[in-house]
Amino acid sequence: DVKVTQSSRYLVKRTGEKVFLECVQDMDHENMFWYRQDPGLGLRLIYFSYDVKMKEKGDIPEGYSVSREKKERFSLILESASTNQTSMYLCCVGSYEQYFGPGTRLTVT
Amino acid sequence: QKEVEQDPGPLSVPEGAIVSLNCTYSNSAFQYFMWYRQYSRKGPELLMYTYSSGNKEDGRFTAQVDKSSKYISLFIRDSQPSDSATYLCAMTTDSWGKFQFGAGTQVVVTP
C-alpha cells in the first residue's frame, strides 16, 4: 500500500515563527509536491521537486521555501509565519498517478 | 479566469441515484485527467485517471473526457451515503505531475 505521511495533522503557531512541515513517502518516487487548500480556491501548488536537491516554484511560492535532502523526504518551510498562511497543507507524490498525504491543518495566530 | 472550472455544489442526491459531476477547462494541451475524492479533513484520494479522450470505467465509477468540448465528467452509479464527499478534478499537459485542480464539488447522498 502506498504511504505518504505528514509530520503533523494539526499545528498552531504564532505569527513570525519559523514552521517546518515534513512529508515522507515510501513510493521511491522522484516527484513530490506541496499544495495548500483553501475553501473556494481549491488546491494551489506551492513548490515541487523532481529529484533530490532539486526544487521548483509553483504558483504561490511567496513566503515559503522547501528542502529535499533525501529522496523520500520533502519539507516545506514557512520562514516567518503569517495569519494568511493559515490553511490546509497537502503533500503529494507521483506523476500522472498521484497520492496525497493526510494533510496538516495549520493555524497561525 | 481559472484554467479549470468546477461547480462547487453542494449536489444532493438520494441513495441509489446516479451522481453526475463535471469540469470544464480552457487549456487544449491538457492530456491527463484525474478525479479525486476527499472526505472532510482528509487528503484527496485518487479515484480514476484518464489519458487523452474517451471513457474509463471502474466499478460504479465512469470517467469521460471530451477534448473537443474541453469537458470531463465523472458518473457514480448506485450512489451510497459513503460517497458523500468533495470530488476534485485535476488535469495536466504532461506526465510530470504538475496538475491544475478544480475547486471541488461537494456531494451529499441522502439515505
JSON list of C-alpha atoms in Angstrom, two decimals:
[
{"chain": "A", "resi": 1, "resn": "ASP", "atom": "CA", "xyz": [0.00, 0.00, 0.00]},
{"chain": "A", "resi": 2, "resn": "VAL", "atom": "CA", "xyz": [1.24, 3.46, -0.94]},
{"chain": "A", "resi": 3, "resn": "LYS", "atom": "CA", "xyz": [2.11, 5.58, 2.02]},
{"chain": "A", "resi": 4, "resn": "VAL", "atom": "CA", "xyz": [2.55, 9.34, 2.18]},
{"chain": "A", "resi": 5, "resn": "THR", "atom": "CA", "xyz": [2.84, 10.66, 5.70]},
{"chain": "A", "resi": 6, "resn": "GLN", "atom": "CA", "xyz": [2.95, 14.18, 7.04]},
{"chain": "A", "resi": 7, "resn": "SER", "atom": "CA", "xyz": [4.56, 15.13, 10.31]},
{"chain": "A", "resi": 8, "resn": "SER", "atom": "CA", "xyz": [1.51, 16.68, 11.99]},
{"chain": "A", "resi": 9, "resn": "ARG", "atom": "CA", "xyz": [-2.27, 16.60, 11.45]},
{"chain": "A", "resi": 10, "resn": "TYR", "atom": "CA", "xyz": [-2.89, 19.83, 13.34]},
{"chain": "A", "resi": 11, "resn": "LEU", "atom": "CA", "xyz": [-0.49, 22.65, 14.15]},
{"chain": "A", "resi": 12, "resn": "VAL", "atom": "CA", "xyz": [-0.93, 26.01, 15.86]},
{"chain": "A", "resi": 13, "resn": "LYS", "atom": "CA", "xyz": [1.84, 28.58, 15.54]},
{"chain": "A", "resi": 14, "resn": "ARG", "atom": "CA", "xyz": [2.31, 32.24, 16.33]},
{"chain": "A", "resi": 15, "resn": "THR", "atom": "CA", "xyz": [2.92, 34.98, 13.80]},
{"chain": "A", "resi": 16, "resn": "GLY", "atom": "CA", "xyz": [6.62, 35.29, 13.00]},
{"chain": "A", "resi": 17, "resn": "GLU", "atom": "CA", "xyz": [7.55, 31.74, 13.97]},
{"chain": "A", "resi": 18, "resn": "LYS", "atom": "CA", "xyz": [9.50, 29.52, 11.60]},
{"chain": "A", "resi": 19, "resn": "VAL", "atom": "CA", "xyz": [7.41, 26.48, 10.75]},
{"chain": "A", "resi": 20, "resn": "PHE", "atom": "CA", "xyz": [8.54, 23.14, 9.34]},
{"chain": "A", "resi": 21, "resn": "LEU", "atom": "CA", "xyz": [6.14, 20.74, 7.66]},
{"chain": "A", "resi": 22, "resn": "GLU", "atom": "CA", "xyz": [7.56, 17.39, 6.70]},
{"chain": "A", "resi": 23, "resn": "CYS", "atom": "CA", "xyz": [6.41, 14.82, 4.18]},
{"chain": "A", "resi": 24, "resn": "VAL", "atom": "CA", "xyz": [7.76, 11.28, 3.88]},
{"chain": "A", "resi": 25, "resn": "GLN", "atom": "CA", "xyz": [6.92, 8.77, 1.15]},
{"chain": "A", "resi": 26, "resn": "ASP", "atom": "CA", "xyz": [7.59, 5.08, 0.70]},
{"chain": "A", "resi": 27, "resn": "MET", "atom": "CA", "xyz": [6.93, 5.02, -3.05]},
{"chain": "A", "resi": 28, "resn": "ASP", "atom": "CA", "xyz": [10.56, 5.64, -4.05]},
{"chain": "A", "resi": 29, "resn": "HIS", "atom": "CA", "xyz": [9.22, 8.29, -6.44]},
{"chain": "A", "resi": 30, "resn": "GLU", "atom": "CA", "xyz": [11.17, 11.25, -7.76]},
{"chain": "A", "resi": 31, "resn": "ASN", "atom": "CA", "xyz": [8.24, 13.70, -7.86]},
{"chain": "A", "resi": 32, "resn": "MET", "atom": "CA", "xyz": [6.96, 15.39, -4.73]},
{"chain": "A", "resi": 33, "resn": "PHE", "atom": "CA", "xyz": [4.66, 18.40, -4.38]},
{"chain": "A", "resi": 34, "resn": "TRP", "atom": "CA", "xyz": [3.39, 20.76, -1.73]},
{"chain": "A", "resi": 35, "resn": "TYR", "atom": "CA", "xyz": [-0.08, 22.28, -2.06]},
{"chain": "A", "resi": 36, "resn": "ARG", "atom": "CA", "xyz": [-2.24, 24.45, 0.11]},
{"chain": "A", "resi": 37, "resn": "GLN", "atom": "CA", "xyz": [-6.01, 24.08, 0.06]},
{"chain": "A", "resi": 38, "resn": "ASP", "atom": "CA", "xyz": [-8.40, 26.89, 0.93]},
{"chain": "A", "resi": 39, "resn": "PRO", "atom": "CA", "xyz": [-12.21, 27.00, 0.65]},
{"chain": "A", "resi": 40, "resn": "GLY", "atom": "CA", "xyz": [-13.32, 28.27, -2.72]},
{"chain": "A", "resi": 41, "resn": "LEU", "atom": "CA", "xyz": [-9.75, 28.37, -4.06]},
{"chain": "A", "resi": 42, "resn": "GLY", "atom": "CA", "xyz": [-9.06, 24.67, -4.39]},
{"chain": "A", "resi": 43, "resn": "LEU", "atom": "CA", "xyz": [-5.53, 23.30, -4.34]},
{"chain": "A", "resi": 44, "resn": "ARG", "atom": "CA", "xyz": [-2.71, 25.65, -5.21]},
{"chain": "A", "resi": 45, "resn": "LEU", "atom": "CA", "xyz": [0.81, 24.47, -5.89]},
{"chain": "A", "resi": 46, "resn": "ILE", "atom": "CA", "xyz": [3.48, 25.99, -3.65]},
{"chain": "A", "resi": 47, "resn": "TYR", "atom": "CA", "xyz": [6.66, 24.10, -4.60]},
{"chain": "A", "resi": 48, "resn": "PHE", "atom": "CA", "xyz": [7.61, 20.84, -6.23]},
{"chain": "A", "resi": 49, "resn": "SER", "atom": "CA", "xyz": [10.66, 18.67, -6.68]},
{"chain": "A", "resi": 50, "resn": "TYR", "atom": "CA", "xyz": [11.56, 16.18, -9.37]},
{"chain": "A", "resi": 51, "resn": "ASP", "atom": "CA", "xyz": [14.71, 14.90, -7.70]},
{"chain": "A", "resi": 52, "resn": "VAL", "atom": "CA", "xyz": [16.87, 15.14, -4.60]},
{"chain": "A", "resi": 53, "resn": "LYS", "atom": "CA", "xyz": [18.34, 18.61, -4.14]},
{"chain": "A", "resi": 54, "resn": "MET", "atom": "CA", "xyz": [16.07, 19.90, -6.88]},
{"chain": "A", "resi": 55, "resn": "LYS", "atom": "CA", "xyz": [13.18, 22.31, -6.31]},
{"chain": "A", "resi": 56, "resn": "GLU", "atom": "CA", "xyz": [10.91, 24.42, -8.47]},
{"chain": "A", "resi": 57, "resn": "LYS", "atom": "CA", "xyz": [8.50, 27.19, -7.60]},
{"chain": "A", "resi": 58, "resn": "GLY", "atom": "CA", "xyz": [4.83, 26.53, -8.08]},
{"chain": "A", "resi": 59, "resn": "ASP", "atom": "CA", "xyz": [2.06, 29.08, -8.43]},
{"chain": "A", "resi": 60, "resn": "ILE", "atom": "CA", "xyz": [2.26, 30.63, -4.94]},
{"chain": "A", "resi": 61, "resn": "PRO", "atom": "CA", "xyz": [5.83, 30.25, -3.55]},
{"chain": "A", "resi": 62, "resn": "GLU", "atom": "CA", "xyz": [6.00, 33.60, -1.73]},
{"chain": "A", "resi": 63, "resn": "GLY", "atom": "CA", "xyz": [6.66, 33.19, 1.99]},
{"chain": "A", "resi": 64, "resn": "TYR", "atom": "CA", "xyz": [7.67, 29.53, 1.61]},
{"chain": "A", "resi": 65, "resn": "SER", "atom": "CA", "xyz": [10.80, 27.53, 0.95]},
{"chain": "A", "resi": 66, "resn": "VAL", "atom": "CA", "xyz": [11.48, 23.81, 0.64]},
{"chain": "A", "resi": 67, "resn": "SER", "atom": "CA", "xyz": [14.19, 21.29, 1.28]},
{"chain": "A", "resi": 68, "resn": "ARG", "atom": "CA", "xyz": [14.82, 17.88, -0.24]},
{"chain": "A", "resi": 69, "resn": "GLU", "atom": "CA", "xyz": [17.97, 16.28, 1.09]},
{"chain": "A", "resi": 70, "resn": "LYS", "atom": "CA", "xyz": [16.75, 12.68, 0.68]},
{"chain": "A", "resi": 71, "resn": "LYS", "atom": "CA", "xyz": [14.52, 11.18, -1.97]},
{"chain": "A", "resi": 72, "resn": "GLU", "atom": "CA", "xyz": [11.82, 10.12, 0.46]},
{"chain": "A", "resi": 73, "resn": "ARG", "atom": "CA", "xyz": [11.57, 13.39, 2.37]},
{"chain": "A", "resi": 74, "resn": "PHE", "atom": "CA", "xyz": [10.30, 16.80, 1.23]},
{"chain": "A", "resi": 75, "resn": "SER", "atom": "CA", "xyz": [10.00, 19.62, 3.74]},
{"chain": "A", "resi": 76, "resn": "LEU", "atom": "CA", "xyz": [8.01, 22.83, 3.46]},
{"chain": "A", "resi": 77, "resn": "ILE", "atom": "CA", "xyz": [9.30, 25.79, 5.48]},
{"chain": "A", "resi": 78, "resn": "LEU", "atom": "CA", "xyz": [7.38, 28.90, 6.41]},
{"chain": "A", "resi": 79, "resn": "GLU", "atom": "CA", "xyz": [10.21, 31.33, 7.11]},
{"chain": "A", "resi": 80, "resn": "SER", "atom": "CA", "xyz": [8.09, 33.74, 9.17]},
{"chain": "A", "resi": 81, "resn": "ALA", "atom": "CA", "xyz": [4.54, 32.53, 9.58]},
{"chain": "A", "resi": 82, "resn": "SER", "atom": "CA", "xyz": [1.72, 34.98, 8.93]},
{"chain": "A", "resi": 83, "resn": "THR", "atom": "CA", "xyz": [-2.02, 34.72, 9.53]},
{"chain": "A", "resi": 84, "resn": "ASN", "atom": "CA", "xyz": [-2.72, 34.47, 5.78]},
{"chain": "A", "resi": 85, "resn": "GLN", "atom": "CA", "xyz": [-0.78, 31.20, 5.78]},
{"chain": "A", "resi": 86, "resn": "THR", "atom": "CA", "xyz": [-3.47, 29.57, 7.89]},
{"chain": "A", "resi": 87, "resn": "SER", "atom": "CA", "xyz": [-4.54, 26.73, 5.64]},
{"chain": "A", "resi": 88, "resn": "MET", "atom": "CA", "xyz": [-4.60, 23.00, 4.97]},
{"chain": "A", "resi": 89, "resn": "TYR", "atom": "CA", "xyz": [-1.22, 21.87, 3.60]},
{"chain": "A", "resi": 90, "resn": "LEU", "atom": "CA", "xyz": [-1.08, 18.75, 1.48]},
{"chain": "A", "resi": 91, "resn": "CYS", "atom": "CA", "xyz": [1.92, 16.80, 0.31]},
{"chain": "A", "resi": 92, "resn": "CYS", "atom": "CA", "xyz": [1.59, 14.79, -2.90]},
{"chain": "A", "resi": 93, "resn": "VAL", "atom": "CA", "xyz": [3.77, 12.16, -4.57]},
{"chain": "A", "resi": 94, "resn": "GLY", "atom": "CA", "xyz": [3.75, 10.77, -8.10]},
{"chain": "A", "resi": 95, "resn": "SER", "atom": "CA", "xyz": [3.49, 11.73, -11.73]},
{"chain": "A", "resi": 96, "resn": "TYR", "atom": "CA", "xyz": [0.27, 11.01, -13.62]},
{"chain": "A", "resi": 97, "resn": "GLU", "atom": "CA", "xyz": [-0.91, 8.85, -10.70]},
{"chain": "A", "resi": 98, "resn": "GLN", "atom": "CA", "xyz": [-0.62, 10.98, -7.62]},
{"chain": "A", "resi": 99, "resn": "TYR", "atom": "CA", "xyz": [-1.09, 10.18, -3.97]},
{"chain": "A", "resi": 100, "resn": "PHE", "atom": "CA", "xyz": [-1.72, 12.67, -1.21]},
{"chain": "A", "resi": 101, "resn": "GLY", "atom": "CA", "xyz": [-0.81, 12.64, 2.43]},
{"chain": "A", "resi": 102, "resn": "PRO", "atom": "CA", "xyz": [-3.46, 13.20, 5.10]},
{"chain": "A", "resi": 103, "resn": "GLY", "atom": "CA", "xyz": [-2.77, 16.93, 5.30]},
{"chain": "A", "resi": 104, "resn": "THR", "atom": "CA", "xyz": [-1.65, 19.34, 8.01]},
{"chain": "A", "resi": 105, "resn": "ARG", "atom": "CA", "xyz": [-4.15, 21.89, 9.18]},
{"chain": "A", "resi": 106, "resn": "LEU", "atom": "CA", "xyz": [-2.02, 24.88, 10.19]},
{"chain": "A", "resi": 107, "resn": "THR", "atom": "CA", "xyz": [-3.41, 27.78, 12.19]},
{"chain": "A", "resi": 108, "resn": "VAL", "atom": "CA", "xyz": [-1.28, 30.90, 12.58]},
{"chain": "A", "resi": 109, "resn": "THR", "atom": "CA", "xyz": [-2.43, 33.23, 15.36]},
{"chain": "B", "resi": 1, "resn": "GLN", "atom": "CA", "xyz": [-10.32, 33.17, -15.50]},
{"chain": "B", "resi": 2, "resn": "LYS", "atom": "CA", "xyz": [-9.31, 29.87, -13.95]},
{"chain": "B", "resi": 3, "resn": "GLU", "atom": "CA", "xyz": [-7.91, 27.17, -16.22]},
{"chain": "B", "resi": 4, "resn": "VAL", "atom": "CA", "xyz": [-10.21, 24.58, -14.65]},
{"chain": "B", "resi": 5, "resn": "GLU", "atom": "CA", "xyz": [-13.78, 25.34, -13.63]},
{"chain": "B", "resi": 6, "resn": "GLN", "atom": "CA", "xyz": [-15.88, 23.12, -11.38]},
{"chain": "B", "resi": 7, "resn": "ASP", "atom": "CA", "xyz": [-19.26, 23.84, -9.83]},
{"chain": "B", "resi": 8, "resn": "PRO", "atom": "CA", "xyz": [-18.81, 23.84, -6.02]},
{"chain": "B", "resi": 9, "resn": "GLY", "atom": "CA", "xyz": [-22.30, 22.43, -5.30]},
{"chain": "B", "resi": 10, "resn": "PRO", "atom": "CA", "xyz": [-23.49, 21.13, -2.95]},
{"chain": "B", "resi": 11, "resn": "LEU", "atom": "CA", "xyz": [-25.06, 18.45, -5.10]},
{"chain": "B", "resi": 12, "resn": "SER", "atom": "CA", "xyz": [-27.64, 16.49, -3.13]},
{"chain": "B", "resi": 13, "resn": "VAL", "atom": "CA", "xyz": [-28.96, 13.16, -4.44]},
{"chain": "B", "resi": 14, "resn": "PRO", "atom": "CA", "xyz": [-30.98, 10.30, -2.93]},
{"chain": "B", "resi": 15, "resn": "GLU", "atom": "CA", "xyz": [-29.28, 6.98, -2.28]},
{"chain": "B", "resi": 16, "resn": "GLY", "atom": "CA", "xyz": [-29.21, 4.81, -5.39]},
{"chain": "B", "resi": 17, "resn": "ALA", "atom": "CA", "xyz": [-29.28, 7.72, -7.85]},
{"chain": "B", "resi": 18, "resn": "ILE", "atom": "CA", "xyz": [-26.61, 8.49, -10.41]},
{"chain": "B", "resi": 19, "resn": "VAL", "atom": "CA", "xyz": [-24.25, 11.30, -9.46]},
{"chain": "B", "resi": 20, "resn": "SER", "atom": "CA", "xyz": [-23.03, 13.36, -12.39]},
{"chain": "B", "resi": 21, "resn": "LEU", "atom": "CA", "xyz": [-20.03, 15.65, -11.95]},
{"chain": "B", "resi": 22, "resn": "ASN", "atom": "CA", "xyz": [-18.16, 17.70, -14.50]},
{"chain": "B", "resi": 23, "resn": "CYS", "atom": "CA", "xyz": [-15.32, 20.13, -15.09]},
{"chain": "B", "resi": 24, "resn": "THR", "atom": "CA", "xyz": [-14.57, 22.45, -17.97]},
{"chain": "B", "resi": 25, "resn": "TYR", "atom": "CA", "xyz": [-11.13, 23.67, -18.91]},
{"chain": "B", "resi": 26, "resn": "SER", "atom": "CA", "xyz": [-9.52, 26.19, -21.20]},
{"chain": "B", "resi": 27, "resn": "ASN", "atom": "CA", "xyz": [-6.09, 24.70, -21.99]},
{"chain": "B", "resi": 28, "resn": "SER", "atom": "CA", "xyz": [-6.39, 22.44, -25.03]},
{"chain": "B", "resi": 29, "resn": "ALA", "atom": "CA", "xyz": [-2.95, 20.96, -24.25]},
{"chain": "B", "resi": 30, "resn": "PHE", "atom": "CA", "xyz": [-4.23, 19.07, -21.20]},
{"chain": "B", "resi": 31, "resn": "GLN", "atom": "CA", "xyz": [-3.81, 15.33, -21.76]},
{"chain": "B", "resi": 32, "resn": "TYR", "atom": "CA", "xyz": [-4.03, 13.65, -18.34]},
{"chain": "B", "resi": 33, "resn": "PHE", "atom": "CA", "xyz": [-7.27, 13.93, -16.41]},
{"chain": "B", "resi": 34, "resn": "MET", "atom": "CA", "xyz": [-7.85, 12.83, -12.85]},
{"chain": "B", "resi": 35, "resn": "TRP", "atom": "CA", "xyz": [-10.67, 12.56, -10.37]},
{"chain": "B", "resi": 36, "resn": "TYR", "atom": "CA", "xyz": [-10.12, 12.61, -6.62]},
{"chain": "B", "resi": 37, "resn": "ARG", "atom": "CA", "xyz": [-12.46, 12.06, -3.70]},
{"chain": "B", "resi": 38, "resn": "GLN", "atom": "CA", "xyz": [-11.85, 13.98, -0.50]},
{"chain": "B", "resi": 39, "resn": "TYR", "atom": "CA", "xyz": [-13.61, 13.30, 2.76]},
{"chain": "B", "resi": 40, "resn": "SER", "atom": "CA", "xyz": [-13.82, 16.08, 5.32]},
{"chain": "B", "resi": 41, "resn": "ARG", "atom": "CA", "xyz": [-10.48, 16.84, 6.99]},
{"chain": "B", "resi": 42, "resn": "LYS", "atom": "CA", "xyz": [-8.63, 14.20, 4.95]},
{"chain": "B", "resi": 43, "resn": "GLY", "atom": "CA", "xyz": [-6.28, 14.27, 1.98]},
{"chain": "B", "resi": 44, "resn": "PRO", "atom": "CA", "xyz": [-7.63, 13.68, -1.55]},
{"chain": "B", "resi": 45, "resn": "GLU", "atom": "CA", "xyz": [-7.79, 10.06, -2.67]},
{"chain": "B", "resi": 46, "resn": "LEU", "atom": "CA", "xyz": [-7.18, 9.18, -6.31]},
{"chain": "B", "resi": 47, "resn": "LEU", "atom": "CA", "xyz": [-10.29, 7.65, -7.92]},
{"chain": "B", "resi": 48, "resn": "MET", "atom": "CA", "xyz": [-9.54, 7.48, -11.61]},
{"chain": "B", "resi": 49, "resn": "TYR", "atom": "CA", "xyz": [-7.25, 8.88, -14.24]},
{"chain": "B", "resi": 50, "resn": "THR", "atom": "CA", "xyz": [-7.71, 9.03, -18.00]},
{"chain": "B", "resi": 51, "resn": "TYR", "atom": "CA", "xyz": [-5.21, 9.77, -20.70]},
{"chain": "B", "resi": 52, "resn": "SER", "atom": "CA", "xyz": [-6.50, 11.81, -23.66]},
{"chain": "B", "resi": 53, "resn": "SER", "atom": "CA", "xyz": [-10.09, 11.28, -24.76]},
{"chain": "B", "resi": 54, "resn": "GLY", "atom": "CA", "xyz": [-12.58, 8.52, -24.15]},
{"chain": "B", "resi": 55, "resn": "ASN", "atom": "CA", "xyz": [-14.27, 6.68, -21.34]},
{"chain": "B", "resi": 56, "resn": "LYS", "atom": "CA", "xyz": [-12.95, 4.66, -18.45]},
{"chain": "B", "resi": 57, "resn": "GLU", "atom": "CA", "xyz": [-14.96, 2.51, -16.08]},
{"chain": "B", "resi": 58, "resn": "ASP", "atom": "CA", "xyz": [-14.04, 1.17, -12.65]},
{"chain": "B", "resi": 59, "resn": "GLY", "atom": "CA", "xyz": [-16.82, -0.47, -10.69]},
{"chain": "B", "resi": 60, "resn": "ARG", "atom": "CA", "xyz": [-19.52, 2.12, -10.03]},
{"chain": "B", "resi": 61, "resn": "PHE", "atom": "CA", "xyz": [-17.39, 4.95, -11.42]},
{"chain": "B", "resi": 62, "resn": "THR", "atom": "CA", "xyz": [-17.17, 6.10, -15.04]},
{"chain": "B", "resi": 63, "resn": "ALA", "atom": "CA", "xyz": [-14.90, 8.90, -16.24]},
{"chain": "B", "resi": 64, "resn": "GLN", "atom": "CA", "xyz": [-15.41, 10.59, -19.59]},
{"chain": "B", "resi": 65, "resn": "VAL", "atom": "CA", "xyz": [-13.21, 13.05, -21.43]},
{"chain": "B", "resi": 66, "resn": "ASP", "atom": "CA", "xyz": [-14.41, 15.15, -24.36]},
{"chain": "B", "resi": 67, "resn": "LYS", "atom": "CA", "xyz": [-11.38, 17.08, -25.56]},
{"chain": "B", "resi": 68, "resn": "SER", "atom": "CA", "xyz": [-13.25, 18.75, -28.41]},
{"chain": "B", "resi": 69, "resn": "SER", "atom": "CA", "xyz": [-15.57, 20.42, -25.88]},
{"chain": "B", "resi": 70, "resn": "LYS", "atom": "CA", "xyz": [-12.88, 20.72, -23.17]},
{"chain": "B", "resi": 71, "resn": "TYR", "atom": "CA", "xyz": [-15.15, 18.93, -20.75]},
{"chain": "B", "resi": 72, "resn": "ILE", "atom": "CA", "xyz": [-14.69, 16.00, -18.41]},
{"chain": "B", "resi": 73, "resn": "SER", "atom": "CA", "xyz": [-17.26, 14.08, -16.39]},
{"chain": "B", "resi": 74, "resn": "LEU", "atom": "CA", "xyz": [-17.45, 11.59, -13.57]},
{"chain": "B", "resi": 75, "resn": "PHE", "atom": "CA", "xyz": [-20.51, 9.43, -13.04]},
{"chain": "B", "resi": 76, "resn": "ILE", "atom": "CA", "xyz": [-21.21, 7.45, -9.88]},
{"chain": "B", "resi": 77, "resn": "ARG", "atom": "CA", "xyz": [-23.85, 4.75, -10.25]},
{"chain": "B", "resi": 78, "resn": "ASP", "atom": "CA", "xyz": [-25.91, 3.37, -7.39]},
{"chain": "B", "resi": 79, "resn": "SER", "atom": "CA", "xyz": [-24.72, 6.13, -5.07]},
{"chain": "B", "resi": 80, "resn": "GLN", "atom": "CA", "xyz": [-24.27, 5.36, -1.39]},
{"chain": "B", "resi": 81, "resn": "PRO", "atom": "CA", "xyz": [-24.16, 7.64, 1.67]},
{"chain": "B", "resi": 82, "resn": "SER", "atom": "CA", "xyz": [-20.45, 6.74, 1.88]},
{"chain": "B", "resi": 83, "resn": "ASP", "atom": "CA", "xyz": [-20.00, 8.55, -1.47]},
{"chain": "B", "resi": 84, "resn": "SER", "atom": "CA", "xyz": [-20.74, 11.84, 0.31]},
{"chain": "B", "resi": 85, "resn": "ALA", "atom": "CA", "xyz": [-17.53, 13.79, -0.13]},
{"chain": "B", "resi": 86, "resn": "THR", "atom": "CA", "xyz": [-15.95, 16.53, -2.19]},
{"chain": "B", "resi": 87, "resn": "TYR", "atom": "CA", "xyz": [-14.87, 15.46, -5.67]},
{"chain": "B", "resi": 88, "resn": "LEU", "atom": "CA", "xyz": [-11.94, 17.21, -7.30]},
{"chain": "B", "resi": 89, "resn": "CYS", "atom": "CA", "xyz": [-10.96, 17.14, -10.94]},
{"chain": "B", "resi": 90, "resn": "ALA", "atom": "CA", "xyz": [-7.35, 17.73, -11.98]},
{"chain": "B", "resi": 91, "resn": "MET", "atom": "CA", "xyz": [-5.53, 17.84, -15.27]},
{"chain": "B", "resi": 92, "resn": "THR", "atom": "CA", "xyz": [-2.06, 18.35, -16.74]},
{"chain": "B", "resi": 93, "resn": "THR", "atom": "CA", "xyz": [-0.30, 18.66, -20.06]},
{"chain": "B", "resi": 94, "resn": "ASP", "atom": "CA", "xyz": [2.37, 16.04, -19.38]},
{"chain": "B", "resi": 95, "resn": "SER", "atom": "CA", "xyz": [3.25, 13.12, -17.13]},
{"chain": "B", "resi": 96, "resn": "TRP", "atom": "CA", "xyz": [5.46, 15.12, -14.75]},
{"chain": "B", "resi": 97, "resn": "GLY", "atom": "CA", "xyz": [2.57, 15.64, -12.41]},
{"chain": "B", "resi": 98, "resn": "LYS", "atom": "CA", "xyz": [2.12, 19.40, -12.23]},
{"chain": "B", "resi": 99, "resn": "PHE", "atom": "CA", "xyz": [-1.67, 19.41, -12.17]},
{"chain": "B", "resi": 100, "resn": "GLN", "atom": "CA", "xyz": [-4.26, 22.15, -12.27]},
{"chain": "B", "resi": 101, "resn": "PHE", "atom": "CA", "xyz": [-7.15, 21.40, -9.91]},
{"chain": "B", "resi": 102, "resn": "GLY", "atom": "CA", "xyz": [-10.78, 22.34, -9.91]},
{"chain": "B", "resi": 103, "resn": "ALA", "atom": "CA", "xyz": [-12.15, 23.83, -6.69]},
{"chain": "B", "resi": 104, "resn": "GLY", "atom": "CA", "xyz": [-14.15, 20.66, -5.98]},
{"chain": "B", "resi": 105, "resn": "THR", "atom": "CA", "xyz": [-17.85, 19.72, -5.91]},
{"chain": "B", "resi": 106, "resn": "GLN", "atom": "CA", "xyz": [-19.44, 18.73, -2.62]},
{"chain": "B", "resi": 107, "resn": "VAL", "atom": "CA", "xyz": [-21.73, 15.72, -3.00]},
{"chain": "B", "resi": 108, "resn": "VAL", "atom": "CA", "xyz": [-24.29, 14.68, -0.40]},
{"chain": "B", "resi": 109, "resn": "VAL", "atom": "CA", "xyz": [-26.04, 11.32, -0.79]},
{"chain": "B", "resi": 110, "resn": "THR", "atom": "CA", "xyz": [-29.08, 11.09, 1.45]},
{"chain": "B", "resi": 111, "resn": "PRO", "atom": "CA", "xyz": [-30.36, 7.71, 2.71]}
]
